[in-house]
Amino acid sequence: MSKPEFFVTPGYGEKALDLLYYSQAVKVDNRVETSGQGGWNDDFEIPESLVEEIEQAFRNVERTLKTAGAGWEHVIHVNSYHVGGFPKEVNETMSRLYRHYMPGHAPIWTQTGVEALGLPTMRVEIRVTAIVA
């Protein structure tokens, strides 16, 4: 097994490393694991719209994967964490974005309702596992 290599996403990842001292992704051999990615911008601002927050979280996953040399095409497992339950727009948006980002395969998915996430206004957080062939 090779030595773990840690990655910091430019922008929000650099701020998270400075403020909270954690990395956005780790790669060991051909496996990439990400930290939970919220729907924030580089200033950790969250959109008011839940749909826009989920869409931004997917873009942040993409940014973080790219930093570690991977992409959505490599994702095999998704964990999503949701505050406020699962209104219709959550599953509609998640499945629409799965089809958009991973048209060639459907990953396994664990969806969990939680009381709170890392920022007070967050309603969604997504973390993934990817295998880079």
XYZ file of N, CA and C in Angstrom:
399
model
N 0.846 -1.173 0.000
C 0.000 0.000 0.000
C 0.893 1.238 0.000
N 0.527 2.198 -0.824
C 1.311 3.420 -0.893
C 0.950 4.368 0.244
N 1.769 5.361 0.432
C 1.560 6.365 1.474
C 0.376 7.256 1.097
N -0.501 7.582 2.041
C -1.629 8.471 1.737
C -1.138 9.839 1.260
N -1.828 10.370 0.257
C -1.531 11.698 -0.264
C -2.771 12.563 -0.033
N -2.607 13.688 0.655
C -3.720 14.552 1.005
C -3.805 15.728 0.044
N -5.031 16.187 -0.218
C -5.281 17.256 -1.180
C -6.160 18.333 -0.571
N -5.864 19.567 -0.941
C -6.624 20.726 -0.490
C -7.183 21.422 -1.727
N -8.489 21.516 -1.802
C -9.140 22.184 -2.926
C -8.806 23.675 -2.883
N -8.330 24.254 -3.997
C -8.066 25.694 -4.005
C -9.340 26.472 -3.632
N -9.163 27.548 -2.905
C -10.311 28.366 -2.486
C -10.803 27.924 -1.129
N -12.014 27.366 -1.087
C -12.609 26.992 0.201
C -11.795 25.952 0.951
N -11.121 25.069 0.236
C -10.311 24.045 0.899
C -9.128 24.633 1.639
N -8.527 25.661 1.051
C -7.412 26.341 1.708
C -7.893 27.017 2.996
N -9.084 27.622 2.929
C -9.650 28.268 4.120
C -9.984 27.237 5.193
N -10.545 26.095 4.796
C -10.882 25.048 5.752
C -9.624 24.495 6.419
N -8.569 24.332 5.635
C -7.306 23.847 6.207
C -6.783 24.838 7.239
N -6.823 26.117 6.907
C -6.330 27.153 7.811
C -7.183 27.248 9.079
N -8.506 27.255 8.912
C -9.410 27.449 10.051
C -9.610 26.194 10.893
N -9.791 25.043 10.237
C -10.183 23.827 10.950
C -9.167 22.690 10.845
N -8.133 22.874 10.033
C -7.049 21.922 9.860
C -7.522 20.548 9.402
N -8.171 20.530 8.230
C -8.488 19.253 7.599
C -8.348 19.381 6.091
N -8.101 18.261 5.439
C -7.944 18.208 3.981
C -9.270 17.849 3.345
N -9.391 18.136 2.058
C -10.621 17.862 1.325
C -10.645 16.471 0.711
N -9.465 15.883 0.493
C -9.429 14.542 -0.113
C -8.136 13.840 0.277
N -8.206 12.519 0.200
C -7.019 11.695 0.399
C -7.025 10.611 -0.680
N -5.829 10.308 -1.170
C -5.677 9.250 -2.172
C -4.683 8.230 -1.640
N -5.107 6.969 -1.665
C -4.234 5.855 -1.310
C -4.335 4.869 -2.466
N -3.193 4.617 -3.094
C -3.168 3.806 -4.311
C -4.134 4.417 -5.326
N -5.163 3.674 -5.740
C -6.083 4.211 -6.753
C -7.429 4.628 -6.149
N -7.491 4.718 -4.828
C -8.739 5.046 -4.135
C -8.685 6.492 -3.629
N -9.726 7.255 -3.939
C -9.852 8.645 -3.483
C -11.075 8.746 -2.586
N -10.896 9.331 -1.406
C -11.993 9.608 -0.474
C -12.057 11.116 -0.291
N -13.250 11.674 -0.306
C -13.378 13.111 -0.074
C -13.972 13.372 1.302
N -13.659 14.537 1.827
C -14.386 15.055 2.974
C -15.771 15.450 2.475
N -16.690 15.638 3.390
C -18.016 16.099 3.001
C -17.932 17.457 2.330
N -18.608 17.576 1.206
C -18.612 18.823 0.449
C -19.994 19.458 0.555
N -20.019 20.682 1.050
C -21.277 21.400 1.151
C -21.532 22.222 -0.099
N -22.679 22.860 -0.108
C -23.058 23.706 -1.240
C -22.596 25.141 -1.069
N -21.386 25.313 -0.597
C -20.843 26.644 -0.321
C -20.044 27.174 -1.493
N -19.828 28.510 -1.465
C -18.883 29.109 -2.395
C -17.546 29.251 -1.658
N -16.582 29.923 -2.255
C -15.260 30.027 -1.642
C -15.260 30.826 -0.336
N -16.332 31.564 -0.071
C -16.465 32.308 1.184
C -17.376 31.588 2.175
N -17.691 30.334 1.899
C -18.565 29.500 2.739
C -19.974 30.074 2.872
N -20.433 30.742 1.830
C -21.816 31.215 1.784
C -22.665 30.129 1.138
N -23.880 29.930 1.678
C -24.788 28.887 1.225
C -25.969 29.539 0.502
N -26.350 29.044 -0.683
C -27.523 29.604 -1.371
C -28.797 29.419 -0.543
N -29.739 30.304 -0.726
C -31.032 30.174 -0.040
C -31.832 28.991 -0.574
N -31.726 28.739 -1.871
C -32.468 27.648 -2.512
C -31.812 26.302 -2.207
N -32.610 25.349 -1.738
C -32.091 24.008 -1.465
C -31.564 23.359 -2.744
N -32.262 23.516 -3.838
C -31.825 22.940 -5.118
C -30.465 23.514 -5.512
N -30.308 24.823 -5.402
C -29.026 25.457 -5.749
C -27.913 24.998 -4.805
N -28.238 24.766 -3.548
C -27.245 24.276 -2.593
C -26.768 22.878 -2.984
N -27.687 22.020 -3.361
C -27.309 20.664 -3.786
C -26.479 20.727 -5.066
N -26.892 21.554 -6.011
C -26.138 21.699 -7.262
C -24.712 22.175 -6.986
N -24.561 23.143 -6.072
C -23.225 23.645 -5.731
C -22.405 22.574 -5.022
N -23.037 21.776 -4.187
C -22.317 20.690 -3.519
C -21.751 19.714 -4.557
N -22.516 19.399 -5.581
C -22.026 18.517 -6.646
C -20.842 19.157 -7.370
N -20.916 20.465 -7.639
C -19.787 21.150 -8.281
C -18.555 21.126 -7.375
N -18.776 21.253 -6.061
C -17.642 21.206 -5.131
C -17.039 19.817 -5.048
N -17.863 18.786 -5.104
C -17.328 17.424 -5.181
C -16.453 17.300 -6.424
N -16.937 17.803 -7.542
C -16.181 17.740 -8.793
C -14.832 18.456 -8.656
N -14.836 19.648 -8.049
C -13.593 20.403 -7.850
C -12.611 19.609 -6.996
N -13.112 19.030 -5.929
C -12.253 18.293 -5.009
C -11.715 17.021 -5.654
N -12.566 16.297 -6.369
C -12.098 15.111 -7.086
C -10.989 15.474 -8.074
N -11.191 16.553 -8.820
C -10.204 16.985 -9.815
C -8.864 17.284 -9.143
N -8.911 17.913 -7.978
C -7.687 18.227 -7.241
C -6.901 16.957 -6.926
N -7.620 15.857 -6.698
C -6.980 14.576 -6.352
C -6.765 13.681 -7.571
N -7.000 14.191 -8.775
C -6.764 13.403 -9.978
C -7.881 12.445 -10.339
N -9.095 12.755 -9.912
C -10.247 11.890 -10.199
C -11.391 12.733 -10.754
N -12.475 12.070 -11.072
C -13.662 12.744 -11.580
C -14.901 11.950 -11.218
N -16.052 12.508 -11.519
C -17.317 11.817 -11.230
C -17.371 10.442 -11.891
N -16.703 10.272 -13.011
C -16.733 8.978 -13.703
C -16.087 7.874 -12.868
N -15.307 8.249 -11.868
C -14.633 7.286 -11.000
C -15.393 6.993 -9.709
N -16.459 7.729 -9.455
C -17.180 7.613 -8.181
C -17.953 6.300 -8.120
N -17.751 5.572 -7.015
C -18.461 4.310 -6.827
C -19.458 4.365 -5.672
N -19.249 5.299 -4.737
C -20.098 5.367 -3.546
C -20.308 6.826 -3.150
N -21.545 7.168 -2.853
C -21.904 8.505 -2.397
C -22.585 8.383 -1.037
N -22.156 9.213 -0.096
C -22.869 9.406 1.164
C -23.415 10.830 1.118
N -24.707 10.990 1.358
C -25.267 12.341 1.431
C -25.973 12.508 2.765
N -25.795 13.675 3.341
C -26.342 14.001 4.651
C -27.286 15.181 4.483
N -28.475 15.073 5.063
C -29.528 16.056 4.814
C -30.168 16.527 6.117
N -30.235 17.844 6.280
C -30.944 18.459 7.399
C -32.354 18.772 6.928
N -33.338 18.511 7.765
C -34.710 18.880 7.419
C -35.472 17.799 6.692
N -34.975 16.585 6.706
C -35.707 15.501 6.072
C -35.480 15.437 4.570
N -36.424 14.813 3.901
C -36.261 14.532 2.483
C -37.476 15.022 1.685
N -37.623 16.352 1.574
C -38.699 16.826 0.716
C -38.457 16.348 -0.719
N -39.496 16.325 -1.495
C -39.458 15.811 -2.870
C -38.275 16.354 -3.674
N -37.961 17.638 -3.495
C -36.908 18.258 -4.297
C -35.520 17.671 -4.002
N -35.326 17.072 -2.828
C -34.024 16.482 -2.509
C -33.740 15.306 -3.440
N -34.595 14.301 -3.447
C -34.346 13.124 -4.289
C -34.443 13.455 -5.771
N -35.338 14.346 -6.147
C -35.415 14.755 -7.560
C -34.102 15.386 -8.004
N -33.550 16.276 -7.182
C -32.310 16.962 -7.544
C -31.125 16.010 -7.512
N -31.031 15.204 -6.468
C -29.916 14.261 -6.369
C -29.905 13.316 -7.563
N -31.043 12.718 -7.889
C -31.067 11.753 -8.998
C -30.822 12.444 -10.343
N -31.308 13.661 -10.507
C -31.041 14.416 -11.756
C -29.540 14.648 -11.897
N -28.895 15.017 -10.805
C -27.458 15.294 -10.866
C -26.631 14.021 -11.009
N -27.075 12.911 -10.427
C -26.409 11.632 -10.678
C -26.402 11.327 -12.173
N -27.562 11.476 -12.786
C -27.660 11.182 -14.221
C -26.794 12.132 -15.053
N -26.688 13.377 -14.603
C -25.876 14.365 -15.319
C -24.378 14.074 -15.170
N -23.920 13.877 -13.932
C -22.496 13.713 -13.662
C -21.985 12.298 -13.900
N -22.875 11.295 -13.818
C -22.451 9.900 -13.970
C -23.386 9.166 -14.933
N -23.460 9.630 -16.173
C -24.410 9.014 -17.108
C -24.085 7.560 -17.443
N -22.848 7.137 -17.225
C -22.448 5.785 -17.579
C -22.619 4.750 -16.480
N -22.927 5.200 -15.273
C -23.086 4.249 -14.168
C -23.869 4.889 -13.025
N -24.494 4.048 -12.239
C -25.210 4.481 -11.033
C -24.413 4.017 -9.817
N -23.926 4.943 -8.988
C -23.124 4.549 -7.835
C -24.003 3.958 -6.738
N -23.368 3.344 -5.754
C -24.130 3.002 -4.561
C -24.282 4.294 -3.753
N -25.343 4.365 -2.930
C -25.680 5.626 -2.262
C -26.232 5.347 -0.873
N -25.698 6.045 0.107
C -26.236 6.035 1.456
C -26.698 7.437 1.766
N -27.975 7.576 2.067
C -28.593 8.872 2.314
C -29.015 8.917 3.789
N -28.569 9.949 4.513
C -28.808 10.011 5.946
C -29.384 11.362 6.345
N -30.433 11.340 7.150
C -30.974 12.561 7.725
C -30.230 12.885 9.002
N -29.855 14.142 9.166
C -29.100 14.578 10.336
C -29.726 15.832 10.936
N -29.381 16.104 12.171
C -29.908 17.282 12.867
C -29.212 18.558 12.426
N -27.889 18.493 12.200
C -27.120 19.683 11.834
C -25.866 19.272 11.074
N -25.304 20.241 10.333
C -24.048 20.045 9.608
C -23.054 21.120 10.059
N -21.904 21.199 9.412
C -20.811 22.048 9.863
C -21.052 23.546 9.883
N -21.913 24.045 9.023
C -22.279 25.458 9.035
C -23.757 25.564 9.379
N -24.146 26.588 10.119
C -25.537 26.683 10.585
C -26.591 26.683 9.471
N -26.243 27.182 8.284
C -27.226 27.267 7.199
C -27.173 26.085 6.228
N -26.242 25.169 6.442
C -26.123 24.006 5.547
C -27.303 23.063 5.708
N -27.782 22.544 4.563
C -28.826 21.530 4.567
C -28.395 20.254 3.883
N -27.241 20.282 3.207
C -26.752 19.088 2.514
C -25.230 19.047 2.560
N -24.702 17.823 2.640
C -23.272 17.584 2.556
C -23.098 16.256 1.832
N -22.121 16.214 0.912
C -21.910 15.025 0.086
C -20.442 14.629 0.161
N -20.211 13.341 0.421
C -18.858 12.803 0.374
C -18.861 11.586 -0.535
N -17.749 11.354 -1.216
C -17.707 10.262 -2.169
C -16.426 9.437 -2.034
N -16.516 8.231 -2.576
C -15.373 7.354 -2.757
C -15.229 7.132 -4.258
N -14.018 7.242 -4.743
C -13.758 7.050 -6.174
C -12.597 6.086 -6.347
N -12.663 5.296 -7.403
C -11.566 4.403 -7.776
C -11.064 4.839 -9.150
N -9.802 5.252 -9.189
C -9.201 5.719 -10.437
C -8.464 4.555 -11.055
N -8.936 4.080 -12.192
C -8.324 2.908 -12.826
C -7.001 3.246 -13.472
